[in-house]
mmCIF file of C-alpha atoms in Angstrom:
data_model
loop_
_atom_site.group_PDB
_atom_site.id
_atom_site.type_symbol
_atom_site.label_atom_id
_atom_site.label_comp_id
_atom_site.label_asym_id
_atom_site.label_seq_id
_atom_site.Cartn_x
_atom_site.Cartn_y
_atom_site.Cartn_z
ATOM 1 C CA UNK A 1 -7.110 16.158 12.302
ATOM 2 C CA UNK A 2 -7.464 14.711 9.439
ATOM 3 C CA UNK A 3 -4.106 15.926 6.955
ATOM 4 C CA UNK A 4 -5.035 13.375 3.698
ATOM 5 C CA UNK A 5 -7.007 11.019 2.131
ATOM 6 C CA UNK A 6 -5.984 8.618 -0.200
ATOM 7 C CA UNK A 7 -8.297 5.953 -2.368
ATOM 8 C CA UNK A 8 -7.243 3.835 -5.134
ATOM 9 C CA UNK A 9 -8.734 0.883 -6.766
ATOM 10 C CA UNK A 10 -7.033 -2.013 -8.706
ATOM 11 C CA UNK A 11 -8.548 -4.329 -11.275
ATOM 12 C CA UNK A 12 -7.040 -7.558 -10.378
ATOM 13 C CA UNK A 13 -6.979 -9.167 -13.969
ATOM 14 C CA UNK A 14 -5.328 -6.117 -15.440
ATOM 15 C CA UNK A 15 -2.776 -6.053 -12.396
ATOM 16 C CA UNK A 16 -2.013 -9.648 -13.271
ATOM 17 C CA UNK A 17 -1.360 -8.723 -16.707
ATOM 18 C CA UNK A 18 1.258 -6.220 -15.551
ATOM 19 C CA UNK A 19 2.934 -8.469 -13.201
ATOM 20 C CA UNK A 20 3.326 -10.801 -15.964
ATOM 21 C CA UNK A 21 4.617 -8.425 -18.604
ATOM 22 C CA UNK A 22 6.645 -7.079 -16.183
ATOM 23 C CA UNK A 23 7.737 -9.940 -14.067
ATOM 24 C CA UNK A 24 10.008 -9.763 -11.103
ATOM 25 C CA UNK A 25 11.441 -6.046 -12.037
ATOM 26 C CA UNK A 26 7.987 -4.926 -11.129
ATOM 27 C CA UNK A 27 7.407 -6.955 -8.063
ATOM 28 C CA UNK A 28 10.932 -5.851 -6.734
ATOM 29 C CA UNK A 29 10.691 -2.363 -7.685
ATOM 30 C CA UNK A 30 7.027 -1.628 -5.719
ATOM 31 C CA UNK A 31 7.240 -4.611 -2.915
ATOM 32 C CA UNK A 32 8.960 -4.833 0.239
ATOM 33 C CA UNK A 33 10.421 -8.543 0.806
ATOM 34 C CA UNK A 34 7.580 -9.115 3.825
ATOM 35 C CA UNK A 35 5.183 -8.411 1.404
ATOM 36 C CA UNK A 36 6.554 -10.482 -1.412
ATOM 37 C CA UNK A 37 7.026 -13.604 1.385
ATOM 38 C CA UNK A 38 3.438 -13.141 2.340
ATOM 39 C CA UNK A 39 1.907 -12.775 -0.670
ATOM 40 C CA UNK A 40 3.744 -16.653 -1.924
ATOM 41 C CA UNK A 41 2.029 -17.928 1.523
ATOM 42 C CA UNK A 42 -1.572 -16.705 0.332
ATOM 43 C CA UNK A 43 -3.774 -18.455 -1.348
ATOM 44 C CA UNK A 44 -4.581 -15.600 -4.219
ATOM 45 C CA UNK A 45 -0.551 -14.411 -4.321
ATOM 46 C CA UNK A 46 -1.988 -11.900 -7.229
ATOM 47 C CA UNK A 47 -5.404 -10.686 -5.188
ATOM 48 C CA UNK A 48 -2.688 -10.213 -1.895
ATOM 49 C CA UNK A 49 -0.224 -8.095 -3.885
ATOM 50 C CA UNK A 50 -3.083 -6.027 -6.162
ATOM 51 C CA UNK A 51 -4.364 -4.785 -2.380
ATOM 52 C CA UNK A 52 -0.969 -4.161 -1.378
ATOM 53 C CA UNK A 53 -0.705 -1.879 -4.623
ATOM 54 C CA UNK A 54 -4.038 0.300 -3.731
ATOM 55 C CA UNK A 55 -2.807 0.370 -0.459
ATOM 56 C CA UNK A 56 0.427 1.754 -1.265
ATOM 57 C CA UNK A 57 -1.134 4.194 -4.351
ATOM 58 C CA UNK A 58 -3.763 5.464 -1.417
ATOM 59 C CA UNK A 59 -1.324 5.981 0.842
ATOM 60 C CA UNK A 60 0.783 8.191 -1.739
ATOM 61 C CA UNK A 61 -2.127 10.189 -2.540
ATOM 62 C CA UNK A 62 -2.885 11.300 1.304
ATOM 63 C CA UNK A 63 0.693 12.070 2.342
ATOM 64 C CA UNK A 64 3.061 12.769 -0.920
ATOM 65 C CA UNK A 65 2.144 16.484 -1.291
ATOM 66 C CA UNK A 66 2.662 16.987 2.440
ATOM 67 C CA UNK A 67 6.019 16.184 1.477
ATOM 68 C CA UNK A 68 9.016 18.304 -0.337
ATOM 69 C CA UNK A 69 9.964 15.926 -2.414
ATOM 70 C CA UNK A 70 6.463 15.032 -3.567
ATOM 71 C CA UNK A 71 7.163 12.005 -3.920
ATOM 72 C CA UNK A 72 8.496 8.537 -2.497
ATOM 73 C CA UNK A 73 9.156 5.177 -2.832
ATOM 74 C CA UNK A 74 6.431 2.524 -2.971
ATOM 75 C CA UNK A 75 8.782 0.028 -0.872
ATOM 76 C CA UNK A 76 9.031 2.264 2.121
ATOM 77 C CA UNK A 77 5.076 1.633 2.299
ATOM 78 C CA UNK A 78 4.613 -1.816 3.614
ATOM 79 C CA UNK A 79 1.469 -3.101 4.219
ATOM 80 C CA UNK A 80 0.853 -5.812 7.311
ATOM 81 C CA UNK A 81 -2.222 -7.635 8.888
ATOM 82 C CA UNK A 82 -2.621 -7.295 12.209
ATOM 83 C CA UNK A 83 -4.105 -11.157 14.632
ATOM 84 C CA UNK A 84 -7.442 -10.024 13.357
ATOM 85 C CA UNK A 85 -6.417 -9.892 9.739
ATOM 86 C CA UNK A 86 -6.797 -6.355 9.631
ATOM 87 C CA UNK A 87 -4.509 -4.655 7.356
ATOM 88 C CA UNK A 88 -2.498 -1.511 8.582
ATOM 89 C CA UNK A 89 0.444 -0.056 7.424
ATOM 90 C CA UNK A 90 3.931 -0.449 8.933
ATOM 91 C CA UNK A 91 5.845 2.618 9.890
ATOM 92 C CA UNK A 92 9.534 1.082 8.860
ATOM 93 C CA UNK A 93 12.670 3.684 9.432
ATOM 94 C CA UNK A 94 12.564 5.085 5.999
ATOM 95 C CA UNK A 95 8.768 5.418 5.943
ATOM 96 C CA UNK A 96 8.798 7.144 9.031
ATOM 97 C CA UNK A 97 10.894 9.953 7.729
ATOM 98 C CA UNK A 98 8.106 10.730 5.370
ATOM 99 C CA UNK A 99 5.001 10.217 7.543
ATOM 100 C CA UNK A 100 7.014 12.622 10.227
ATOM 101 C CA UNK A 101 8.209 15.482 7.365
ATOM 102 C CA UNK A 102 4.464 15.602 6.142
ATOM 103 C CA UNK A 103 3.438 15.877 10.119
ATOM 104 C CA UNK A 104 1.389 12.575 9.932
ATOM 105 C CA UNK A 105 1.015 10.927 13.369
ATOM 106 C CA UNK A 106 -1.188 7.775 12.082
ATOM 107 C CA UNK A 107 -2.514 5.968 9.163
ATOM 108 C CA UNK A 108 -5.871 4.126 8.972
ATOM 109 C CA UNK A 109 -6.517 1.601 5.933
ATOM 110 C CA UNK A 110 -9.435 -0.023 4.911
ATOM 111 C CA UNK A 111 -9.429 -2.499 1.861
ATOM 112 C CA UNK A 112 -12.661 -3.814 0.062
ATOM 113 C CA UNK A 113 -13.006 -7.006 -2.317
ATOM 114 C CA UNK A 114 -15.279 -7.510 -5.029
ATOM 115 C CA UNK A 115 -15.275 -10.098 -8.030
ATOM 116 C CA UNK A 116 -12.155 -8.632 -9.968
ATOM 117 C CA UNK A 117 -11.761 -5.308 -8.071
ATOM 118 C CA UNK A 118 -9.975 -4.165 -4.759
ATOM 119 C CA UNK A 119 -10.247 -0.871 -3.045
ATOM 120 C CA UNK A 120 -8.070 0.854 -0.369
ATOM 121 C CA UNK A 121 -9.133 3.527 1.268
ATOM 122 C CA UNK A 122 -6.750 5.571 3.415
ATOM 123 C CA UNK A 123 -6.959 8.415 6.228
ATOM 124 C CA UNK A 124 -3.559 10.055 7.083
ATOM 125 C CA UNK A 125 -4.399 12.081 10.485
ATOM 126 C CA UNK A 126 -1.858 14.750 11.720
ATOM 127 C CA UNK A 127 -1.356 15.895 15.685
ATOM 128 C CA UNK A 128 -3.342 19.017 14.799
#
């Protein structure tokens, strides 16, 4: 059963300006260490982080309203790629608590890129 749907679009140029303006503080307050490490290895690090940011926003929109606090720290939402380079949300210990509270059993992610934009679409499914 679908418990939540989230979508977010990021203008990569605006995201790059935000990163330049806020720098390391923004990066550390938003992304996991693994996401930052992977971005450095990526041929387009800003695009990579913009995609991950869009996923975090989409996950938030799909799940947060099912939690008591109605909010959570973006750093607990970690987006990685599987062997086929398909993105997925890693359920670490911190995020697992949020997912369980929200009654979510799986999170599906789709990313799309077009010129200077990236969009993330997330479906959060519950058991029933």
